[in-house]
CSV table of C-alpha atoms in Angstrom, one decimal:
chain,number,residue,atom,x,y,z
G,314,UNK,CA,107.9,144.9,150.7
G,315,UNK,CA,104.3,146.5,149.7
G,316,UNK,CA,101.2,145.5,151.5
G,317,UNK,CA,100.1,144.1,147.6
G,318,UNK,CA,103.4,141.9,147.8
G,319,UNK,CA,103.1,140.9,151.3
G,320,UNK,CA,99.4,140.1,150.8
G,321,UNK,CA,100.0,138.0,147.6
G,322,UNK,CA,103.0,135.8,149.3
G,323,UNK,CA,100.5,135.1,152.0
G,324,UNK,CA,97.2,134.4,149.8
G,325,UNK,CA,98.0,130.4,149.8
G,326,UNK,CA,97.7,130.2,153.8
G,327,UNK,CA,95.1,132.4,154.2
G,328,UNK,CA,92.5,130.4,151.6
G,329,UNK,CA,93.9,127.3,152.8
G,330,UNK,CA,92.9,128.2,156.6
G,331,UNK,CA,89.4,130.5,155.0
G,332,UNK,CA,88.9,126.9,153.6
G,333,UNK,CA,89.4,124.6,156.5
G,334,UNK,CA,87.2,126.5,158.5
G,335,UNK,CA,84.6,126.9,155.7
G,336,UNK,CA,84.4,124.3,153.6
G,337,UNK,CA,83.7,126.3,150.9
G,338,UNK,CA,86.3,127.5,147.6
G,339,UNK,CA,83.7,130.2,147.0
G,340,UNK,CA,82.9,131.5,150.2
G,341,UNK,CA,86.9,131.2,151.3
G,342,UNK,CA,87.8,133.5,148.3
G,343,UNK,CA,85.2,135.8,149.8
G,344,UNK,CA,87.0,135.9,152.9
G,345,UNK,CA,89.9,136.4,151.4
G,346,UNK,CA,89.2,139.3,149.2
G,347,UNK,CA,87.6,141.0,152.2
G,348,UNK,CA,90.7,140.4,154.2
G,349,UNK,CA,92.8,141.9,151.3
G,350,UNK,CA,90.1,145.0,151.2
G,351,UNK,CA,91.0,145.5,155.2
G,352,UNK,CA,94.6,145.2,154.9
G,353,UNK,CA,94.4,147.5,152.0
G,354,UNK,CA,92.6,150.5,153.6
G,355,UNK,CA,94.4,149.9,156.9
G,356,UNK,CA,96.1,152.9,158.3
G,357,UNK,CA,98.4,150.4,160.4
G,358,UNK,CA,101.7,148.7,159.8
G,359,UNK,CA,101.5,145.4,161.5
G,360,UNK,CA,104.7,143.9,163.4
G,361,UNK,CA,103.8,140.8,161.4
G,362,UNK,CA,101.7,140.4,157.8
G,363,UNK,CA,101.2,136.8,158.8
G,364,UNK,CA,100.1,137.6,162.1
G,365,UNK,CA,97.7,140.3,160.9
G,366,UNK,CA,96.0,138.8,157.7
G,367,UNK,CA,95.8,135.4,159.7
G,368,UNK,CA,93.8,137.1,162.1
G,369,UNK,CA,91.8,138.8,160.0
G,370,UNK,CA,91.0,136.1,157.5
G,371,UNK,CA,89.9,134.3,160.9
G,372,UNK,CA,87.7,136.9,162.0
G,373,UNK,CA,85.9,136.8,158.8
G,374,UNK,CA,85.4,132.8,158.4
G,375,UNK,CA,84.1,132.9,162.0
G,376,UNK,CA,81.3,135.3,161.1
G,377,UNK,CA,80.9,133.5,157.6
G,378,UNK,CA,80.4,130.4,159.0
G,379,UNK,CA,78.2,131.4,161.9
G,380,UNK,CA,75.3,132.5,159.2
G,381,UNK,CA,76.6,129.5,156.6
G,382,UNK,CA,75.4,127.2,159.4
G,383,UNK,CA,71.9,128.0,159.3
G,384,UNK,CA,72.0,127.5,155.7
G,385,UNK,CA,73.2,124.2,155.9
G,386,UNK,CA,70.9,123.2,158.8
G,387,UNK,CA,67.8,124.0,155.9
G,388,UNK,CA,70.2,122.1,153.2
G,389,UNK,CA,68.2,119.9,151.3
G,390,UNK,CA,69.7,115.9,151.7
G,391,UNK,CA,73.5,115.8,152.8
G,392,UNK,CA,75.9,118.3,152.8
G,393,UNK,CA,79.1,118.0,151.6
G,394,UNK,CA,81.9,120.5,151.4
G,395,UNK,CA,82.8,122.5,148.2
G,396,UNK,CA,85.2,119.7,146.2
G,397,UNK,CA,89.2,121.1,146.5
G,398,UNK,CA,91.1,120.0,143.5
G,399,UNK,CA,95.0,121.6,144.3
G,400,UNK,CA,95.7,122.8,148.0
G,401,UNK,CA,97.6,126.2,147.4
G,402,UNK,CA,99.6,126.4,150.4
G,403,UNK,CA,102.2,124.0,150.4
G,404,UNK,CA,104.7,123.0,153.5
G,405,UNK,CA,106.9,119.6,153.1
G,406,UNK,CA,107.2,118.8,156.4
G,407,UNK,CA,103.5,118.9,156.7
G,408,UNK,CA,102.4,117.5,153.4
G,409,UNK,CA,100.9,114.3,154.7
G,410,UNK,CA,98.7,116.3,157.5
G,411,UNK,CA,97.9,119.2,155.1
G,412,UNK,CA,96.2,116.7,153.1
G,413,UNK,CA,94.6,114.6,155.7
G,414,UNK,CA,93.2,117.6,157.4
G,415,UNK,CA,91.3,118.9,154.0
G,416,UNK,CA,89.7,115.8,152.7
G,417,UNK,CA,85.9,115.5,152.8
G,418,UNK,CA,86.0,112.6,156.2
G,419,UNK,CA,88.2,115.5,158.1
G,420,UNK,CA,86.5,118.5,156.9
G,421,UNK,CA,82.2,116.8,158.2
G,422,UNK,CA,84.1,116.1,161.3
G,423,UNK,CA,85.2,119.7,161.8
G,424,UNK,CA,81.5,120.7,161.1
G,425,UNK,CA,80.4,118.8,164.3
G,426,UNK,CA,82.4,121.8,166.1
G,427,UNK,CA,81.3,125.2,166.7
G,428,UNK,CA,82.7,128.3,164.6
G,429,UNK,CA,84.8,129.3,167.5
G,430,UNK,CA,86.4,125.4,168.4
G,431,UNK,CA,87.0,125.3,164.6
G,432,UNK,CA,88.7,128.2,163.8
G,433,UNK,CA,91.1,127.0,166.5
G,434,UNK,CA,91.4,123.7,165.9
G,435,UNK,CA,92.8,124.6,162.6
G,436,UNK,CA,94.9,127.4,163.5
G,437,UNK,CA,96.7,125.2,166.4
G,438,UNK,CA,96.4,121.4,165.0
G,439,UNK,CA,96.8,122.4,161.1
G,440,UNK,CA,99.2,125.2,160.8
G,441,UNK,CA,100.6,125.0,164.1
G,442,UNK,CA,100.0,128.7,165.0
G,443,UNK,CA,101.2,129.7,168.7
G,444,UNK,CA,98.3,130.5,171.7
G,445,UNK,CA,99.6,134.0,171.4
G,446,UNK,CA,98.3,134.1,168.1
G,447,UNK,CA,95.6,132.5,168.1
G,448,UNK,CA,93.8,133.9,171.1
G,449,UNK,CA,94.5,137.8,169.0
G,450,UNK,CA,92.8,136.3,166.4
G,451,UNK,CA,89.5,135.2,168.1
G,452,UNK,CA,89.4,137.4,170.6
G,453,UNK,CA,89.7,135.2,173.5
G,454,UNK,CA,92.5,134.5,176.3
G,455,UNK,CA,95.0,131.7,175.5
G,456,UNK,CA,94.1,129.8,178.7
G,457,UNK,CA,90.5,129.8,176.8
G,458,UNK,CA,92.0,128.7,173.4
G,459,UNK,CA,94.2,126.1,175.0
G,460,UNK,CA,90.4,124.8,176.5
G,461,UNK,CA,89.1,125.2,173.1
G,462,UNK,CA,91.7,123.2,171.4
G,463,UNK,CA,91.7,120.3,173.5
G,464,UNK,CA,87.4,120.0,173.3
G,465,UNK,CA,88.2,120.4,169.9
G,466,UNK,CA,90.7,117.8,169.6
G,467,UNK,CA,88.7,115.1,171.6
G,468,UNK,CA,85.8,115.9,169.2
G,469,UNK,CA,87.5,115.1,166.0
G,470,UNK,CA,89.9,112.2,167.8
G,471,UNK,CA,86.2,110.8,168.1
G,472,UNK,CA,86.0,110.2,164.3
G,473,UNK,CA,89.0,110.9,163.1
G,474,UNK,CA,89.6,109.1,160.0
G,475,UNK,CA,93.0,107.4,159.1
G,476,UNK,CA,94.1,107.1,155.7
G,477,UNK,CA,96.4,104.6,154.2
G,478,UNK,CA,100.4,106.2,155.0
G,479,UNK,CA,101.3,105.3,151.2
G,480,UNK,CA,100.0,107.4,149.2
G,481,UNK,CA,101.4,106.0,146.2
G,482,UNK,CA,99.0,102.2,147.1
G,483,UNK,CA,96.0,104.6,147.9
G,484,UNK,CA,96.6,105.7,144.2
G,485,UNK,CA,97.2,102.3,142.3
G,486,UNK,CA,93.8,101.0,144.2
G,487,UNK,CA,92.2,104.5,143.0
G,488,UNK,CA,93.5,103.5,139.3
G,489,UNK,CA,92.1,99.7,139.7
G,490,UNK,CA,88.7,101.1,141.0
G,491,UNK,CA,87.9,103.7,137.9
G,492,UNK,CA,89.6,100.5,135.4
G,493,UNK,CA,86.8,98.1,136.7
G,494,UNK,CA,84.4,101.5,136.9
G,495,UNK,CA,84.9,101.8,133.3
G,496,UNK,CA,84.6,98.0,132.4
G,497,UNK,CA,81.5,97.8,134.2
G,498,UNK,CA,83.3,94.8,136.1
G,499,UNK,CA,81.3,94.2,139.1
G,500,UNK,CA,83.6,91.6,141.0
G,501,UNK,CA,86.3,94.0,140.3
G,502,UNK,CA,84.4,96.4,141.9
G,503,UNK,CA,83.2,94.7,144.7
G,504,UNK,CA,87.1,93.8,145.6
G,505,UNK,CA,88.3,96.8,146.0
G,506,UNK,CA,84.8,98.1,148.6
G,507,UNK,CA,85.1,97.4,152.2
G,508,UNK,CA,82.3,95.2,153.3
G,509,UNK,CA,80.2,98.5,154.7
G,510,UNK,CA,81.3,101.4,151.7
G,511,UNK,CA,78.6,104.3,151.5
G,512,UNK,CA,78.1,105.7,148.0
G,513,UNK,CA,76.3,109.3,148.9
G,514,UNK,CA,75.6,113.0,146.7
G,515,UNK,CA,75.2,115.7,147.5
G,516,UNK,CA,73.2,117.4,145.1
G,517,UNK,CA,71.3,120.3,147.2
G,518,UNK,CA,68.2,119.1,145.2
G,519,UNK,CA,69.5,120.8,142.2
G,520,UNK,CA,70.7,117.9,140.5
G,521,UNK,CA,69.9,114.1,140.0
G,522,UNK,CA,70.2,112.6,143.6
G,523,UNK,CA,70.7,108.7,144.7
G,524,UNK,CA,68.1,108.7,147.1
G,525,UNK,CA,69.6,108.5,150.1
G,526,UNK,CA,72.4,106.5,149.6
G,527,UNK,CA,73.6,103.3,148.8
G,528,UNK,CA,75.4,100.8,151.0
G,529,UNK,CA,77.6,97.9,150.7
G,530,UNK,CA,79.7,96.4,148.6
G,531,UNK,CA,76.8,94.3,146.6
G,532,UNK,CA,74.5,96.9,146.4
G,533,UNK,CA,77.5,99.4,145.2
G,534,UNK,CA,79.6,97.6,143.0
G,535,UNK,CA,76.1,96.8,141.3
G,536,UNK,CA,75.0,100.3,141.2
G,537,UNK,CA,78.5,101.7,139.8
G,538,UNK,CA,78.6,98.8,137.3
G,539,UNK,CA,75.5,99.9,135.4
G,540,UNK,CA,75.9,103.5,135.8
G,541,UNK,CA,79.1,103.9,133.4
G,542,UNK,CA,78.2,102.1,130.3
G,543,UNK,CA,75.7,104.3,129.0
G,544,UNK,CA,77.5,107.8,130.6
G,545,UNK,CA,80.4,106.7,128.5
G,546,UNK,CA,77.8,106.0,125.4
G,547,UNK,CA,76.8,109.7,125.3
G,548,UNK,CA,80.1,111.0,125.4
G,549,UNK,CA,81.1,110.8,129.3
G,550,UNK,CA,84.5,111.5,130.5
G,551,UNK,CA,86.0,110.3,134.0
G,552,UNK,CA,88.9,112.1,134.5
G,553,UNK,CA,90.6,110.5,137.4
G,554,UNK,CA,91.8,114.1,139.7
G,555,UNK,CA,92.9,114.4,143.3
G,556,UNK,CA,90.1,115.9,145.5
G,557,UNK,CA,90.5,116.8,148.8
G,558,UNK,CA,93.7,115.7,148.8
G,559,UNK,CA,92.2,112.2,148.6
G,560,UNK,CA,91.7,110.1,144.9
G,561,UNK,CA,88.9,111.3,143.1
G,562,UNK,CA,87.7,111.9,139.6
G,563,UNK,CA,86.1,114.9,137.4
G,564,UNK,CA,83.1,113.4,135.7
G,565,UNK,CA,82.1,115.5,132.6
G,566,UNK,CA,80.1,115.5,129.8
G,567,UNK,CA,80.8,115.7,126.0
G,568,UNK,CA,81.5,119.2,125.7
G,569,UNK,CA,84.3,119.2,128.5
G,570,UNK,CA,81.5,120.3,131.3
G,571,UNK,CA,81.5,119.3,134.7
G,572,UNK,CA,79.1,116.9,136.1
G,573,UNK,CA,79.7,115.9,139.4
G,574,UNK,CA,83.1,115.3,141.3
G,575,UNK,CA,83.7,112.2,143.4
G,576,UNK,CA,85.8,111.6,146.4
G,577,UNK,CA,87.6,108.2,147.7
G,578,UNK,CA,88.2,107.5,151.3
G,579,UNK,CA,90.5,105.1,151.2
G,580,UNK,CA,91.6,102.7,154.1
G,581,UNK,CA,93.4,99.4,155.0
G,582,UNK,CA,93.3,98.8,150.9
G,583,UNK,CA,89.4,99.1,150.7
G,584,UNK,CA,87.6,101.8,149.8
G,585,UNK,CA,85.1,103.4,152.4
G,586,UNK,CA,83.2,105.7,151.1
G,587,UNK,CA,82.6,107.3,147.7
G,588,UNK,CA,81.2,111.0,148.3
G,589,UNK,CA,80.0,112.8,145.0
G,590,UNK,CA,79.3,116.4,144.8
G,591,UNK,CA,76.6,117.4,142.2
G,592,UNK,CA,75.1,120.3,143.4
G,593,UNK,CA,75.9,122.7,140.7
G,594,UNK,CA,76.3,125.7,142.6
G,595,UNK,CA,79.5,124.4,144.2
G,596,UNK,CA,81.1,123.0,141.0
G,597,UNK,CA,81.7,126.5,139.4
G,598,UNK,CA,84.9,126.7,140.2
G,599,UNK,CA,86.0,123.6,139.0
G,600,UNK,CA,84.8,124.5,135.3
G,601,UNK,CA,81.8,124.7,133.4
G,602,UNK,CA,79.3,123.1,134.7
G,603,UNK,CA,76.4,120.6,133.0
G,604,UNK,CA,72.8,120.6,132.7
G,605,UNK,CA,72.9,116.9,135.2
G,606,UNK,CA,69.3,116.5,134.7
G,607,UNK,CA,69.8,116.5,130.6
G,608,UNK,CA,73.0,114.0,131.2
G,609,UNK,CA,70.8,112.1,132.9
G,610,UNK,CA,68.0,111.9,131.0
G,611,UNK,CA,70.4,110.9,127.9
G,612,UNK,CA,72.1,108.0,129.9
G,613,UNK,CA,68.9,106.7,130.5
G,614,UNK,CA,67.5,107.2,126.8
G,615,UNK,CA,71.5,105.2,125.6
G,616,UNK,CA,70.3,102.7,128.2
G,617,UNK,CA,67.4,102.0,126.8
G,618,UNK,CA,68.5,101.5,123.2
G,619,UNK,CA,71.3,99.1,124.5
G,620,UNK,CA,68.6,96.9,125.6
């Protein structure tokens, strides 16, 4: 097998760990490619591809993320990460903590740790890579990674978020939720919140921006009910969509062009929180994206003239 093949078979794991440890499509395809442009050039023929790129593509989100912090600390209101619609790396015996350990709850958690504690959380909790290979990969003994891990794992076991087992109920309640959405129905709404939900953007003050949140079922369900009339009047879409590997929905305009994404934590049959990403810059991969201030401004002109 070529380097090229051997390097495309392995492309799905390495985003999928580049994107754990990032939280970013963009700047995980970054570490990718330079990972590939390593490999390429190399004048070595590793024992094991796996072992090799994994390290590599490591290496590189560790020093990504270092300088991506600082950025973030100077992000203007909250940060979430880039919205994942499809998962490339697939394993059946770990579908359900694949999923889990890429949704938006899981992925703020692992930005509580350092670059270091989260490059092997994921390598040892998510992919199940041996202290052998890990400690090659960041450079440190296995009796350190093995300390690393287990800080790590008390960190997240902290907040760790548990989502409904059935993913099948988290789905129909996801369905019930954008049917009321779209009828505006705000006891239907307010059914299917938990008592405490958060609704929260993140729009990098590039796009329209809730203030800084709103919270509980009332004041949500009362929001959400207003809000879709008039998006729908103008031409708005809600394309229901996995995120995350959590229920969501595409939200676009007329013309086919992304909005904003949203994001459904979903536990004991309520939904806790509903995270929306608007923040153009990290919706370019998802498709075209929309002027949100000029969606905006025409909602509010349709909701005018409904009055």
């Amino acid at each position: 097998m070529t380097h090229t093949e051997e390097f495309q078979e392995l492309r799905p794991l390495l985003f999928s760990i580049a994107y754990r440890i990032l939280g970013s499509v963009t700047e995980a395809e970054d570490a990718v490619q330079e990972t590939w442009l390593r490999y390429a050039t190399s004048t070595t023929t590793p024992t094991s591809a796996k072992a090799y790129l994994s390290a590599v593509v490591t290496r590189v989100s560790i020093n990504v993320l270092r300088s991506a912090r600082v950025r973030r600390e100077e992000y203007v209101g909250p940060w979430f990460p880039e919205p994942l619609l499809t998962d490339p790396y697939q394993d059946p015996e770990q579908s359900a903590e694949l999923a889990d350990s890429v949704s938006m709850a899981a992925l703020l958690l692992l930005e509580r740790l350092s670059p270091l504690e989260r490059a092997v959380f994921v390598l040892r909790e998510v992919f199940a890579f041996g202290f052998p290979e890990i400690a090659s990969a960041v450079g440190r003994s296995e009796g350190a990674c093995r300390q690393l891990v287990v800080r790590a794992r008390r960190h997240m076991d902290e907040g760790r978020p548990r989502f409904e087992a059935d993913r099948r109920e988290r789905e129909e309640l996801a369905e019930r939720f954008f049917e009321a959405l779209r009828e505006g129905d705000v006891d239907g709404l307010r059914e299917l919140l938990a008592a405490d939900v958060a609704l929260v953007a993140d729009s990098g003050g590039k796009a329209p921006q809730w203030a800084g949140g709103f919270f509980g079922a009332d004041r949500v369900s009362q929001v959400l009910a207003v809000f879709l009339p008039p998006f729908a009047r103008i031409g708005g879409v809600v394309q229901p969509h996995r995120m995350n590997g959590q229920p969501g929905a595409i939200f676009r305009d007329r013309d086919g062009r992304v909005v904003n994404t949203w994001t459904l934590d979903i536990l004991d049959g309520r939904i806790q929180a509903i995270r929306t990403v608007s923040n153009p810059d990290k919706l370019g991969h998802v498709g075209p994206v929309a002027d949100a201030w000029a969606v905006l401004r025409e909602t509010q002109q349709a909701d005018r003239d409904s009055d």
